[in-house]
XYZ file of N, CA, C and O in Angstrom:
688
model
N 129.751 -31.274 261.995
C 129.201 -31.757 260.892
C 128.074 -30.931 260.739
O 127.025 -30.764 261.326
N 128.058 -30.332 259.058
C 126.805 -29.473 258.879
C 125.544 -30.211 258.615
O 125.562 -31.706 257.968
N 124.446 -29.941 259.028
C 123.123 -30.402 258.632
C 122.636 -30.017 257.399
O 121.917 -29.017 257.284
N 122.896 -30.414 256.360
C 122.436 -29.987 254.950
C 123.207 -29.080 254.503
O 124.633 -29.180 254.641
N 123.050 -28.071 253.495
C 123.611 -27.123 252.867
C 124.522 -26.064 253.702
O 125.386 -25.604 253.637
N 123.845 -25.911 254.998
C 124.713 -24.906 255.926
C 125.025 -25.450 256.973
O 124.216 -26.757 257.637
N 125.868 -25.066 258.021
C 126.236 -25.752 259.094
C 125.324 -25.472 260.372
O 124.387 -24.446 260.066
N 125.237 -25.905 261.709
C 124.157 -25.501 262.580
C 124.142 -24.248 262.975
O 123.144 -23.670 263.232
N 125.414 -23.543 263.225
C 125.388 -21.966 263.357
C 124.897 -21.229 262.568
O 124.180 -20.299 262.726
N 125.295 -21.743 261.212
C 124.720 -20.929 260.101
C 123.065 -21.117 259.798
O 122.431 -20.158 259.479
N 122.832 -22.322 260.216
C 121.413 -22.595 260.062
C 120.753 -21.803 261.239
O 119.585 -21.406 260.797
N 120.978 -21.671 262.351
C 120.345 -20.794 263.259
C 120.359 -19.473 262.683
O 119.319 -18.738 263.147
N 121.449 -18.784 262.277
C 121.480 -17.548 262.032
C 120.483 -17.323 260.685
O 119.895 -16.458 260.749
N 120.371 -18.464 259.935
C 119.361 -18.067 258.703
C 118.124 -18.208 259.163
O 117.176 -17.288 258.920
N 117.616 -19.034 260.233
C 116.364 -19.058 260.927
C 116.085 -17.541 261.565
O 115.012 -17.215 261.404
N 117.024 -17.068 262.173
C 116.853 -15.715 262.911
C 116.558 -14.551 261.908
O 115.686 -13.778 261.964
N 117.339 -14.752 260.884
C 117.025 -13.849 259.713
C 115.483 -13.895 259.037
O 114.956 -12.790 258.939
N 115.300 -14.991 259.021
C 113.857 -15.192 258.208
C 112.722 -14.557 259.417
O 111.735 -14.169 259.016
N 112.952 -15.092 260.672
C 111.992 -14.570 261.645
C 111.959 -13.298 261.569
O 110.927 -12.704 261.963
N 112.963 -12.585 261.480
C 113.144 -11.077 261.260
C 112.755 -10.280 260.570
O 111.964 -9.178 260.507
N 112.990 -10.898 259.282
C 112.689 -10.331 258.101
C 111.572 -10.679 257.061
O 111.112 -9.847 256.363
N 110.986 -11.634 257.835
C 109.789 -12.365 256.955
C 108.547 -11.369 256.509
O 108.246 -11.233 255.250
N 108.246 -10.492 257.568
C 106.981 -9.577 257.159
C 107.418 -8.536 256.148
O 106.762 -8.307 255.055
N 108.722 -8.060 256.131
C 109.073 -6.994 255.262
C 109.053 -7.787 253.935
O 108.794 -7.199 252.839
N 109.840 -8.726 253.921
C 110.048 -9.376 252.523
C 108.771 -10.030 251.906
O 108.433 -9.839 250.712
N 107.885 -10.344 252.968
C 106.568 -10.824 252.234
C 105.846 -9.597 251.564
O 105.239 -9.829 250.492
N 105.879 -8.391 252.199
C 105.376 -7.253 251.445
C 106.018 -6.906 250.107
O 105.255 -6.431 249.323
N 107.219 -6.891 250.142
C 107.921 -6.901 248.841
C 107.479 -8.285 247.888
O 107.113 -7.552 246.466
N 107.162 -9.297 248.347
C 106.718 -10.248 247.176
C 105.306 -9.932 246.968
O 104.876 -10.013 245.705
N 104.508 -9.435 248.073
C 103.217 -8.994 247.439
C 103.221 -7.812 246.575
O 102.376 -7.611 245.528
N 104.153 -6.754 246.606
C 104.285 -5.895 245.502
C 104.551 -6.469 244.249
O 104.284 -5.836 243.252
N 105.347 -7.469 244.059
C 105.928 -8.189 242.906
C 104.540 -8.983 242.103
O 104.511 -9.037 240.773
N 103.664 -9.552 243.192
C 102.578 -10.509 242.489
C 101.360 -9.929 242.587
O 100.655 -10.383 241.839
N 101.136 -9.270 243.732
C 99.887 -8.647 243.869
C 98.530 -9.588 244.397
O 97.607 -9.619 244.066
N 99.367 -10.650 244.690
C 98.396 -11.804 245.198
C 98.880 -12.633 246.494
O 100.054 -12.925 246.363
N 98.453 -12.708 247.476
C 98.918 -13.030 248.762
C 99.740 -14.456 248.653
O 100.529 -14.879 249.090
N 98.803 -15.365 248.008
C 99.068 -16.810 248.018
C 100.661 -16.782 247.084
O 101.474 -17.590 247.382
N 100.654 -16.350 245.947
C 101.554 -16.268 244.775
C 102.692 -15.712 245.892
O 103.962 -16.157 245.613
N 102.523 -14.568 246.526
C 103.823 -13.997 247.193
C 104.098 -14.805 248.246
O 105.529 -14.842 248.393
N 103.435 -15.509 248.884
C 104.035 -16.682 250.039
C 104.806 -17.598 249.229
O 105.961 -17.824 249.940
N 104.429 -18.089 248.130
C 105.164 -18.999 247.246
C 106.487 -18.425 246.712
O 107.598 -19.112 246.844
N 106.449 -17.166 246.373
C 107.597 -16.535 245.993
C 108.604 -16.264 246.866
O 109.717 -16.723 246.885
N 108.168 -15.827 248.097
C 109.195 -15.477 249.148
C 109.693 -16.967 249.754
O 110.793 -17.039 249.895
N 109.029 -18.132 249.823
C 109.245 -19.504 250.088
C 110.356 -19.692 249.104
O 111.507 -20.234 249.600
N 110.376 -19.652 247.927
C 111.315 -19.897 246.883
C 112.646 -19.219 246.799
O 113.536 -19.955 246.891
N 112.516 -18.047 247.234
C 113.619 -17.104 247.352
C 114.163 -17.720 248.649
O 115.607 -17.572 248.637
N 113.697 -17.703 249.817
C 114.211 -18.009 250.893
C 115.077 -19.489 250.787
O 116.140 -19.706 251.225
N 114.778 -20.235 249.786
C 115.320 -21.650 249.736
C 116.403 -21.430 249.091
O 117.372 -22.083 249.274
N 116.392 -20.529 248.031
C 117.614 -20.193 247.106
C 118.678 -19.510 248.041
O 119.602 -19.974 248.009
N 118.138 -18.881 249.088
C 119.186 -18.251 249.832
C 119.680 -18.949 250.971
O 120.820 -19.033 251.247
N 118.961 -19.969 251.429
C 119.408 -20.871 252.210
C 120.470 -21.929 251.682
O 121.520 -22.101 252.189
N 120.211 -22.164 250.390
C 121.295 -23.060 249.598
C 122.621 -22.108 249.530
O 123.889 -22.830 249.304
N 122.547 -20.924 249.388
C 123.620 -19.932 249.271
C 124.324 -19.361 250.554
O 125.076 -18.663 250.427
N 123.577 -19.844 251.524
C 123.565 -19.045 252.831
C 125.156 -18.848 253.255
O 125.732 -17.831 253.559
N 126.026 -19.812 253.252
C 127.552 -19.907 253.476
C 128.502 -19.101 252.415
O 129.504 -18.643 252.719
N 127.907 -18.975 251.320
C 128.639 -18.251 250.138
C 128.209 -16.746 250.576
O 129.143 -15.916 249.873
N 127.264 -16.419 251.273
C 126.979 -14.782 251.265
C 127.810 -14.359 252.349
O 127.627 -14.686 253.461
N 128.932 -13.737 252.202
C 129.945 -12.930 252.936
C 129.339 -11.842 253.746
O 129.534 -11.821 254.943
N 128.514 -10.680 253.000
C 128.195 -9.695 253.568
C 126.868 -9.872 253.830
O 125.885 -9.575 253.439
N 126.600 -10.085 255.150
C 125.397 -10.322 255.936
C 124.371 -8.976 255.770
O 123.207 -9.158 255.885
N 125.064 -7.744 255.573
C 124.211 -6.604 255.607
C 123.614 -6.705 254.165
O 122.545 -5.716 253.822
N 123.907 -7.415 253.064
C 123.645 -7.489 251.760
C 122.067 -8.479 251.837
O 121.765 -8.915 250.635
N 121.824 -9.248 252.654
C 120.799 -10.321 252.666
C 119.368 -9.886 252.003
O 118.954 -10.750 251.217
N 119.003 -8.820 252.538
C 117.554 -8.610 251.926
C 117.813 -8.292 250.401
O 116.883 -8.761 249.840
N 118.837 -7.441 250.142
C 118.818 -7.343 248.629
C 118.997 -8.749 247.829
O 118.642 -8.815 246.963
N 119.862 -9.602 248.392
C 120.066 -10.935 247.824
C 118.763 -11.559 247.573
O 118.329 -12.329 246.725
N 117.745 -11.394 248.861
C 116.565 -12.240 248.753
C 115.572 -11.599 247.642
O 114.847 -12.178 246.974
N 115.568 -10.302 247.620
C 114.712 -9.518 246.811
C 115.142 -9.910 245.163
O 114.300 -9.828 244.610
N 116.448 -9.916 245.355
C 116.775 -10.037 243.854
C 116.261 -11.599 243.287
O 115.984 -11.651 242.076
N 116.455 -12.476 244.340
C 116.051 -13.827 244.127
C 114.462 -13.883 243.611
O 114.073 -14.565 242.823
N 113.766 -12.939 244.557
C 112.277 -12.830 244.267
C 111.831 -12.168 243.062
O 111.148 -12.925 242.172
N 112.918 -11.218 242.552
C 112.457 -10.834 241.098
C 113.070 -11.666 240.014
O 111.850 -11.845 239.093
N 113.883 -12.516 240.274
C 114.388 -13.520 239.189
C 113.305 -14.446 239.112
O 112.818 -15.042 237.682
N 112.781 -14.943 240.208
C 112.111 -16.207 240.217
C 110.640 -15.739 239.933
O 110.146 -16.515 238.930
N 110.194 -14.647 240.010
C 109.003 -14.122 239.559
C 108.736 -13.949 237.957
O 108.102 -14.415 237.545
N 109.925 -13.376 237.245
C 110.103 -13.267 236.012
C 110.003 -14.891 235.432
O 109.401 -15.002 234.272
N 110.842 -15.795 235.787
C 110.928 -16.971 235.250
C 109.340 -17.742 235.631
O 108.946 -18.365 234.547
N 108.772 -17.642 236.503
C 107.241 -18.096 236.739
C 106.481 -17.284 235.773
O 105.624 -17.791 235.161
N 106.447 -15.956 235.550
C 105.778 -15.192 234.599
C 105.942 -15.728 233.027
O 105.054 -15.936 232.336
N 107.266 -16.176 232.628
C 107.434 -16.445 231.567
C 107.003 -17.874 231.200
O 106.451 -18.112 230.383
N 106.960 -18.875 232.191
C 106.619 -20.198 232.405
C 104.849 -20.011 232.275
O 104.496 -20.741 231.303
N 104.328 -19.298 232.842
C 102.937 -19.035 232.799
C 102.504 -18.595 231.423
O 101.398 -19.058 230.865
N 103.137 -17.692 230.962
C 102.868 -17.072 229.621
C 102.879 -18.269 228.482
O 102.084 -18.237 227.579
N 103.751 -19.297 228.778
C 103.986 -20.291 227.642
C 102.718 -21.150 228.014
O 102.487 -21.872 226.857
N 102.399 -21.483 229.241
C 101.331 -22.484 229.449
C 99.981 -21.899 229.170
O 98.904 -22.506 229.242
N 99.702 -20.534 228.823
C 98.354 -20.191 228.600
C 97.933 -20.182 227.118
O 98.820 -19.202 226.555
N 96.972 -20.670 226.792
C 96.683 -20.597 225.312
C 95.322 -20.193 225.173
O 94.435 -20.484 225.899
N 95.177 -19.187 224.185
C 93.512 -18.712 223.702
C 92.653 -19.966 223.597
O 93.241 -20.965 222.794
N 91.726 -19.778 223.698
C 90.566 -20.899 223.221
C 89.086 -19.925 222.788
O 88.752 -18.893 223.206
N 88.439 -20.577 222.248
C 87.150 -20.275 221.471
C 86.164 -20.317 222.357
O 85.151 -19.954 222.504
N 86.463 -21.290 223.379
C 85.257 -21.834 224.436
C 85.434 -20.920 225.727
O 86.408 -20.708 226.260
N 84.408 -20.461 226.310
C 84.360 -19.960 227.349
C 84.207 -20.858 228.749
O 83.772 -22.091 228.600
N 85.040 -20.507 229.755
C 85.017 -21.569 230.772
C 83.750 -21.952 231.729
O 83.031 -20.752 231.669
N 83.631 -22.677 232.185
C 82.226 -23.313 232.756
C 82.058 -22.421 234.178
O 80.971 -21.999 234.555
N 83.400 -22.191 234.835
C 83.225 -21.411 236.197
C 83.680 -19.910 235.931
O 84.332 -19.686 234.841
N 82.820 -18.940 236.699
C 83.225 -17.664 236.265
C 84.858 -17.258 236.703
O 85.324 -17.973 237.628
N 85.171 -16.317 235.983
C 86.582 -15.912 236.347
C 86.505 -14.740 237.276
O 85.689 -13.939 236.822
N 87.403 -14.851 238.212
C 87.457 -13.709 239.123
C 87.920 -12.279 238.474
O 88.658 -12.227 237.680
N 87.233 -11.083 238.732
C 87.528 -9.813 238.291
C 88.549 -9.214 239.335
O 87.980 -8.717 240.242
N 89.509 -8.758 238.703
C 90.739 -8.210 239.628
C 90.610 -6.680 239.305
O 91.697 -6.034 239.589
N 89.713 -5.851 238.316
C 89.990 -4.954 238.027
C 89.694 -3.915 238.965
O 90.462 -3.010 239.101
N 89.030 -4.083 240.075
C 89.024 -3.232 241.250
C 90.313 -3.153 242.169
O 90.807 -2.129 242.404
N 91.076 -4.193 242.115
C 92.213 -4.198 242.637
C 93.424 -3.478 241.909
O 94.309 -2.690 242.464
N 93.346 -3.740 240.522
C 94.437 -2.877 239.699
C 94.163 -1.427 239.774
O 94.840 -0.705 239.559
N 92.709 -1.196 239.801
C 92.485 0.234 239.578
C 92.868 1.099 240.751
O 93.546 2.220 240.986
N 93.018 0.178 242.340
C 93.390 0.736 243.387
C 94.761 0.899 243.407
O 95.402 1.852 243.943
N 95.388 -0.017 242.699
C 96.863 -0.019 242.631
C 97.369 1.012 241.722
O 98.488 1.742 242.198
N 96.821 1.289 240.747
C 97.094 2.226 239.844
C 96.928 3.686 240.356
O 97.793 4.623 240.503
N 95.972 3.920 241.060
C 95.503 5.090 241.990
C 96.335 5.156 242.758
O 96.989 6.576 242.798
N 96.945 4.250 243.750
C 98.064 4.608 244.715
C 99.482 4.882 243.869
O 99.936 5.805 244.575
N 99.508 4.367 242.637
C 100.835 4.582 241.976
C 100.993 6.101 241.538
O 101.981 6.906 241.589
N 99.659 6.508 241.112
C 99.752 7.935 240.681
C 99.845 8.788 241.637
O 100.302 9.777 241.584
N 99.139 8.615 242.886
C 99.055 9.456 243.956
C 100.851 9.628 244.614
O 101.008 10.628 244.785
N 101.390 8.359 244.725
C 102.758 8.409 245.144
C 103.639 9.314 244.077
O 104.488 10.106 244.575
N 103.120 9.292 242.750
C 104.063 9.848 241.754
C 103.888 11.310 241.869
O 104.737 11.963 241.578
N 102.712 11.900 242.554
C 102.621 13.205 242.583
C 103.464 14.090 243.766
O 103.674 15.156 243.771
N 103.809 12.947 244.726
C 104.790 13.439 245.917
C 106.104 14.010 245.210
O 106.661 13.340 244.446
N 106.676 15.015 246.076
C 108.150 15.179 245.394
C 109.082 13.983 246.008
O 108.744 12.963 246.765
N 110.146 13.850 245.208
C 110.975 12.577 245.456
C 111.387 12.451 246.669
O 111.396 11.223 247.174
N 111.765 13.461 247.717
C 112.071 13.453 248.746
C 111.010 12.503 249.787
O 111.125 11.651 250.452
N 109.877 12.972 249.763
C 108.809 12.875 250.462
C 108.339 11.219 249.905
O 108.074 10.394 250.831
N 108.240 11.008 248.659
C 107.832 9.598 248.372
C 109.006 8.746 248.792
O 108.574 7.529 249.291
N 110.376 9.048 248.838
C 111.116 8.036 249.607
C 111.151 7.730 250.905
O 111.216 6.605 251.147
N 110.750 8.755 251.627
C 110.395 8.580 253.139
C 109.377 7.652 253.285
O 109.441 6.999 254.232
N 108.254 7.841 252.442
C 106.917 7.235 252.465
C 107.342 5.605 252.182
O 106.810 4.689 252.826
N 108.158 5.485 251.216
C 108.382 4.193 250.624
C 109.152 3.353 251.833
O 108.663 2.408 252.101
N 110.002 4.160 252.238
C 110.919 3.566 253.415
C 110.162 3.313 254.710
O 110.272 2.302 255.172
N 109.362 3.928 254.988
C 108.436 3.786 256.060
C 107.447 2.857 255.999
O 107.273 1.856 256.803
N 106.777 2.841 254.945
C 105.423 1.877 254.950
C 105.738 0.776 254.029
O 105.005 -0.402 254.054
N 106.602 0.963 252.963
C 106.666 -0.193 251.937
C 107.875 -1.082 252.403
O 107.930 -2.331 252.473
N 109.012 -0.629 253.039
C 110.185 -1.305 253.613
C 109.941 -1.544 254.935
O 110.734 -2.174 255.665
N 108.948 -0.820 255.678
C 108.659 -1.046 257.142
C 110.037 -0.695 258.087
O 110.214 -1.387 259.052
N 110.574 0.456 257.677
C 111.608 0.775 258.370
C 111.218 1.602 259.536
O 110.192 2.580 259.433
N 111.670 1.846 260.840
C 111.188 2.916 261.825
C 111.761 4.210 261.388
O 112.519 4.305 260.618
N 111.189 4.961 262.059
C 111.477 6.400 262.012
C 113.129 6.481 262.568
O 113.782 7.142 261.635
N 113.320 5.742 263.196
C 114.958 6.084 263.807
C 115.627 5.291 262.698
O 117.023 5.800 262.443
N 115.355 4.241 262.084
C 116.126 3.590 261.058
C 116.496 4.507 259.966
O 117.305 4.443 259.284
N 115.106 4.999 259.490
C 115.248 5.893 258.370
C 116.205 7.281 258.552
O 117.076 7.340 257.721
N 116.040 7.604 259.851
C 116.884 8.844 260.172
C 118.507 8.459 260.226
O 119.202 9.260 259.681
N 118.710 7.254 260.775
C 120.072 6.645 260.609
C 120.564 6.515 259.215
O 121.729 6.897 259.006
N 119.881 5.759 258.478
C 119.981 5.577 257.151
C 120.542 6.559 256.248
O 121.264 6.989 255.266
N 119.802 7.777 256.160
C 119.502 9.074 255.603
C 120.250 10.031 256.172
O 120.590 11.256 255.610
N 121.068 9.653 257.469
C 121.738 10.972 257.813
C 121.056 12.472 258.515
O 121.386 13.334 258.366
N 119.717 11.938 258.933
C 118.843 13.093 259.083
C 118.271 12.829 260.656
O 118.397 11.690 261.185
N 117.555 13.941 261.303
C 117.066 13.636 262.563
C 115.909 12.973 262.582
O 115.181 12.965 261.534
N 115.281 12.448 263.450
C 113.994 11.575 263.806
C 113.145 12.676 263.357
O 112.021 12.334 262.762
N 113.008 13.917 263.886
C 112.140 14.832 263.851
C 111.884 15.274 262.280
O 110.766 15.544 261.794
N 112.757 15.303 261.432
C 113.118 15.580 260.308
C 112.133 14.234 259.449
O 111.359 14.568 258.717
N 112.432 13.030 259.815
C 111.555 12.247 259.225
C 109.992 11.977 259.285
O 109.513 11.776 258.694
N 109.867 12.249 260.767
C 108.320 12.452 261.270
C 107.764 13.536 260.601
O 106.808 13.254 260.032
N 108.469 14.760 260.209
C 107.573 15.915 259.682
C 107.446 15.563 258.223
O 106.475 15.937 257.612
N 108.367 14.999 257.502
C 108.430 14.831 256.215
C 107.230 13.572 255.906
O 106.578 14.121 255.140
N 107.323 12.742 256.803
C 106.260 11.772 256.275
C 104.856 12.163 256.639
O 103.893 11.783 255.947
N 104.597 12.978 257.630
C 103.464 13.633 258.086
C 103.062 14.388 256.934
O 101.914 14.296 256.329
N 103.908 15.229 256.263
C 103.621 16.056 255.281
C 102.922 15.411 254.001
O 102.192 15.696 253.133
N 103.899 14.306 253.926
C 103.589 13.275 252.546
C 102.338 12.831 252.812
O 101.644 12.579 251.799
N 101.888 12.244 253.822
C 100.705 11.625 254.161
C 99.451 12.493 254.017
O 98.506 12.183 253.636
N 99.923 13.784 254.513
C 98.584 14.754 254.351
C 98.419 14.949 252.927
O 97.288 15.210 252.591
N 99.343 15.365 251.983
C 99.423 15.387 250.570
C 98.662 14.329 249.911
O 97.681 14.474 249.099
N 98.876 13.089 250.340
C 98.424 11.849 249.667
C 97.036 11.829 250.217
O 95.973 11.509 249.140
N 96.576 12.191 251.180
C 95.050 12.317 251.725
C 94.508 13.337 250.988
O 93.374 12.924 250.378
N 94.938 14.321 250.920
C 94.364 15.590 249.854
C 94.092 15.140 248.587
O 93.312 15.308 247.830
N 95.299 14.621 248.104
C 95.328 14.322 246.577
C 93.974 13.003 246.416
O 93.442 12.844 245.422
N 93.947 12.404 247.196
C 92.941 10.975 247.287
C 91.747 11.490 247.191
O 90.682 10.954 246.538
N 91.478 12.333 248.205
C 90.064 13.205 248.225
C 89.743 13.777 246.957
O 88.665 13.656 246.381
N 90.458 14.546 246.284
C 90.488 14.965 244.913
C 90.058 14.102 244.039
O 89.218 14.248 243.150
N 90.865 12.935 244.019
C 90.722 12.008 243.046
C 89.458 11.321 243.054
O 88.653 11.002 242.214
N 89.096 11.060 244.532
C 87.658 10.545 244.528
C 86.384 11.366 244.249
O 85.260 11.024 243.627
N 86.668 12.630 244.260
C 85.877 13.902 244.023
C 85.431 13.530 242.332
O 84.401 13.728 242.015
N 86.713 13.486 241.572
C 86.566 13.261 240.151
C 85.694 12.156 239.672
O 85.180 11.998 238.620
N 85.940 11.052 240.512
C 85.028 9.791 240.162
C 83.425 9.951 240.320
O 82.879 9.088 239.810
N 83.033 10.645 241.456
C 81.687 10.985 241.488
C 80.953 11.766 240.465
O 81.148 12.228 239.812
C-alpha cells in the first residue's frame, strides 16, 4: 500500500535522489533567486512538485531537468505574484531598505567575465563550478579525457583571474 502519492520503494528512491542532488539543485535555485532563503523555498516547492509526480517520471536520468524546470516555472509564478502585490507609495518606509547593489554589481561583473571566455572554456567552467560535476563526470559527458577537462578549466580560471584583475584595476 503506498504511503501518500508514491509507494514505499519510490519514496526511498526520492529520498536518495534529494540527498544526492540537493546541493547542486540549491545552487541552481540560488542562481535563479540570488537570495539563499528564497532559493531554499524555491527548491522545496520544486521538490514537492517532483514528489507528487514521481511515479509518472519514467526517465530517471531526466530528474534534474524536471526539478530545474519546476524551479523556473515556480520562480516565474512567484515573480508575477510579487509584481502584482507591490504598489508604489508616496511615503517612505520607517525601516531602512537593504542595499543589494553590491551583490548585483558582483553578479554583473561575474557574468561579464564569463562572457569573455571562449564558449568551450565557459561550458567547462559552468559544468565544473555551477553544476558541480567532477572532472571525470565532465570528461564522460563530453567524450574527452580527464586531462583535457583539467587543462581547459585551468586555462579558463587563469583567464578569469587575469580579466578580474584588469577589471579591478579600472575601478581604482
